[in-house]
Amino acid sequence: MTNDANSDVQNSGVQNSDVHKSAAPNGDHTARITIPTTTGDTTLSLTGEFAAQLAALEGGVTSEELEAIAALPSGSALLIVRRGPNSGARFLLDTNVTTVGRHPNADIFLDDVTVSRRHAEFSRHGRSFVVRDLGSLNGTYVGGARVDEALLDDGAEVQIGKFRLTFYPSRIDVVTAAGE
């Protein structure tokens, strides 16, 4: 587990705790957290993936993710995988059309049977982005609703197969749009 895990635990409200990091024989990283309570210490053991999923449930964004979002130039956006096999992965949207699917030639390759070969595409229109389903079997969802096409707002959750991605446009574009 990286040093960011320590700060993630500290930022999660756990205080006066003892954090021990280790790697399992298979390479998975875990964090053991000992939390003092009035009835004695409680020890939790968390994997990195679980910590990422917990942060997603809480709507949490790590400091590293915040830095990446803040650094986005105008006309670009970031997708962060919150749930699914690639939890924590980030994808930059910086072209007019970005394809998503299980096909190896997709701009964003999501390797799972719940994702169609040509599942969806993200299109840039000025400073805005639209997601469009390309006739996929399992559909594309925005905010839990199945869509053929949808304009994406800051923080929108896009579901493609079992992957749940959060959409973050450039902060420059968010501020500009708010001023219009």
Coordinates of C-alpha atoms in Angstrom, one line a residue:
M1 CA 0.0 0.0 0.0
T2 CA 1.4 3.5 -0.8
N3 CA 1.9 6.3 1.7
D4 CA -1.4 7.7 0.3
A5 CA -3.2 4.9 2.2
N6 CA -2.0 6.4 5.5
S7 CA -3.4 9.8 4.5
D8 CA -6.6 8.2 3.2
V9 CA -7.1 6.5 6.5
Q10 CA -6.3 9.7 8.4
N11 CA -8.7 11.7 6.1
S12 CA -11.4 9.2 6.7
G13 CA -11.9 10.4 10.3
V14 CA -9.8 7.6 12.0
Q15 CA -7.8 9.3 14.6
N16 CA -5.3 8.1 17.2
S17 CA -5.0 4.9 15.3
D18 CA -2.1 2.6 14.6
V19 CA -1.7 1.8 10.9
H20 CA 0.4 -1.2 9.7
K21 CA 0.9 -1.8 6.0
S22 CA 1.9 -5.2 4.5
A23 CA 1.9 -7.1 1.3
A24 CA 0.4 -10.6 0.9
P25 CA 2.3 -13.3 -0.9
N26 CA 0.1 -12.7 -4.0
G27 CA 1.1 -9.0 -4.1
D28 CA -2.2 -7.6 -2.6
H29 CA -1.6 -4.8 -0.2
T30 CA -3.5 -4.5 3.0
A31 CA -3.7 -2.0 5.9
R32 CA -4.3 -3.1 9.5
I33 CA -5.9 -0.3 11.5
T34 CA -6.1 -0.5 15.3
I35 CA -8.7 1.9 16.6
P36 CA -8.8 2.6 20.4
T37 CA -12.3 2.3 21.8
T38 CA -13.7 2.5 25.3
T39 CA -14.0 -1.3 25.4
G40 CA -10.6 -2.0 24.0
D41 CA -8.8 -1.8 20.7
T42 CA -10.5 -2.9 17.5
T43 CA -8.4 -4.0 14.5
L44 CA -9.6 -3.7 10.9
S45 CA -7.8 -5.2 8.0
L46 CA -8.5 -3.5 4.6
T47 CA -7.3 -4.2 1.1
G48 CA -6.5 -1.3 -1.2
E49 CA -9.5 -2.2 -3.5
F50 CA -11.9 -2.2 -0.5
A51 CA -10.5 1.2 0.6
A52 CA -11.1 2.5 -2.9
Q53 CA -14.6 1.2 -3.0
L54 CA -15.3 2.7 0.5
A55 CA -14.1 6.1 -0.7
A56 CA -16.4 5.8 -3.8
L57 CA -19.4 5.0 -1.6
E58 CA -18.6 8.0 0.6
G59 CA -18.2 10.1 -2.6
G60 CA -14.6 10.6 -1.5
V61 CA -11.9 11.8 -3.8
T62 CA -8.3 11.2 -2.8
S63 CA -5.9 14.1 -2.7
E64 CA -4.0 12.6 -5.7
E65 CA -7.3 12.5 -7.7
L66 CA -8.1 16.1 -6.7
E67 CA -4.7 17.2 -8.0
A68 CA -5.3 15.3 -11.3
I69 CA -8.8 17.0 -11.7
A70 CA -7.4 20.4 -10.8
A71 CA -4.7 20.0 -13.5
L72 CA -7.1 19.3 -16.3
P73 CA -6.9 21.8 -19.2
S74 CA -10.0 23.4 -20.6
G75 CA -11.9 21.1 -23.0
S76 CA -10.8 17.9 -21.2
A77 CA -12.3 15.7 -18.5
L78 CA -11.4 12.7 -16.3
L79 CA -13.3 9.4 -15.7
I80 CA -12.4 7.6 -12.5
V81 CA -13.4 4.0 -12.0
R82 CA -15.2 3.7 -8.7
R83 CA -16.5 0.2 -8.9
G84 CA -15.4 -2.7 -11.1
P85 CA -12.2 -4.7 -11.8
N86 CA -10.2 -1.5 -12.5
S87 CA -11.3 0.4 -9.4
G88 CA -9.2 3.5 -9.0
A89 CA -8.2 3.6 -12.7
R90 CA -8.3 7.0 -14.4
F91 CA -9.1 7.8 -18.1
L92 CA -8.5 11.2 -19.7
L93 CA -11.1 12.5 -22.1
D94 CA -9.1 14.9 -24.3
T95 CA -10.2 14.1 -27.9
N96 CA -13.5 14.9 -29.7
V97 CA -14.6 11.2 -29.5
T98 CA -13.4 8.6 -27.1
T99 CA -14.7 5.0 -27.6
V100 CA -15.3 2.6 -24.7
G101 CA -15.6 -1.2 -25.0
R102 CA -14.2 -4.7 -24.7
H103 CA -12.5 -4.5 -28.1
P104 CA -8.7 -4.1 -27.7
N105 CA -8.8 -1.1 -30.1
A106 CA -11.2 0.8 -27.9
D107 CA -9.7 4.1 -26.5
I108 CA -10.9 2.9 -23.1
F109 CA -10.6 -0.9 -22.9
L110 CA -12.9 -2.4 -20.2
D111 CA -12.1 -6.1 -20.1
D112 CA -15.3 -7.7 -18.7
V113 CA -18.1 -9.8 -20.3
T114 CA -20.7 -7.2 -19.1
V115 CA -19.1 -4.7 -21.5
S116 CA -19.9 -4.9 -25.3
R117 CA -17.1 -4.7 -27.8
R118 CA -18.3 -1.3 -28.9
H119 CA -20.3 -0.2 -25.9
A120 CA -20.3 3.6 -25.7
E121 CA -18.6 6.7 -26.7
F122 CA -17.9 10.1 -25.1
S123 CA -18.1 13.1 -27.4
R124 CA -16.7 16.5 -26.7
H125 CA -19.0 19.5 -27.7
G126 CA -17.1 22.7 -26.9
R127 CA -16.6 22.4 -23.1
S128 CA -19.3 19.8 -22.5
F129 CA -19.2 16.1 -22.8
V130 CA -22.0 13.6 -23.9
V131 CA -22.0 9.9 -23.5
R132 CA -23.8 7.8 -26.1
D133 CA -24.6 4.1 -26.0
L134 CA -23.7 2.3 -29.2
G135 CA -26.4 -0.3 -29.1
S136 CA -24.8 -2.3 -26.3
L137 CA -26.5 -5.4 -24.8
N138 CA -26.4 -4.2 -21.2
G139 CA -26.9 -0.5 -21.8
T140 CA -25.2 2.6 -20.6
Y141 CA -26.5 4.3 -17.4
V142 CA -26.1 7.8 -16.1
G143 CA -27.2 8.5 -12.5
G144 CA -28.8 5.0 -12.4
A145 CA -31.0 5.6 -15.5
R146 CA -30.5 3.8 -18.8
V147 CA -29.7 6.3 -21.5
D148 CA -29.2 6.3 -25.3
E149 CA -27.4 9.7 -24.9
A150 CA -26.8 12.1 -22.0
L151 CA -25.1 15.3 -21.3
L152 CA -22.7 14.8 -18.4
D153 CA -22.6 17.0 -15.3
D154 CA -19.7 17.4 -12.9
G155 CA -19.7 14.3 -10.7
A156 CA -22.1 12.2 -12.9
E157 CA -21.9 8.5 -12.4
V158 CA -21.7 6.5 -15.6
Q159 CA -22.2 2.8 -15.6
I160 CA -20.9 0.7 -18.4
G161 CA -21.3 -3.0 -17.6
K162 CA -20.2 -3.6 -14.1
F163 CA -17.9 -0.5 -14.2
R164 CA -19.0 2.6 -12.4
L165 CA -17.1 5.7 -13.4
T166 CA -17.4 9.2 -12.1
F167 CA -17.1 12.1 -14.6
Y168 CA -15.0 15.2 -13.7
P169 CA -14.7 18.0 -16.3
S170 CA -11.9 20.6 -16.2
R171 CA -12.3 22.9 -13.2
I172 CA -11.7 25.8 -15.6
D173 CA -14.8 24.8 -17.6
V174 CA -16.9 24.3 -14.5
V175 CA -16.0 27.8 -13.3
T176 CA -16.6 29.3 -16.8
A177 CA -20.0 27.6 -17.1
A178 CA -21.0 28.8 -13.6
G179 CA -20.2 32.4 -14.7
E180 CA -22.3 32.2 -17.9

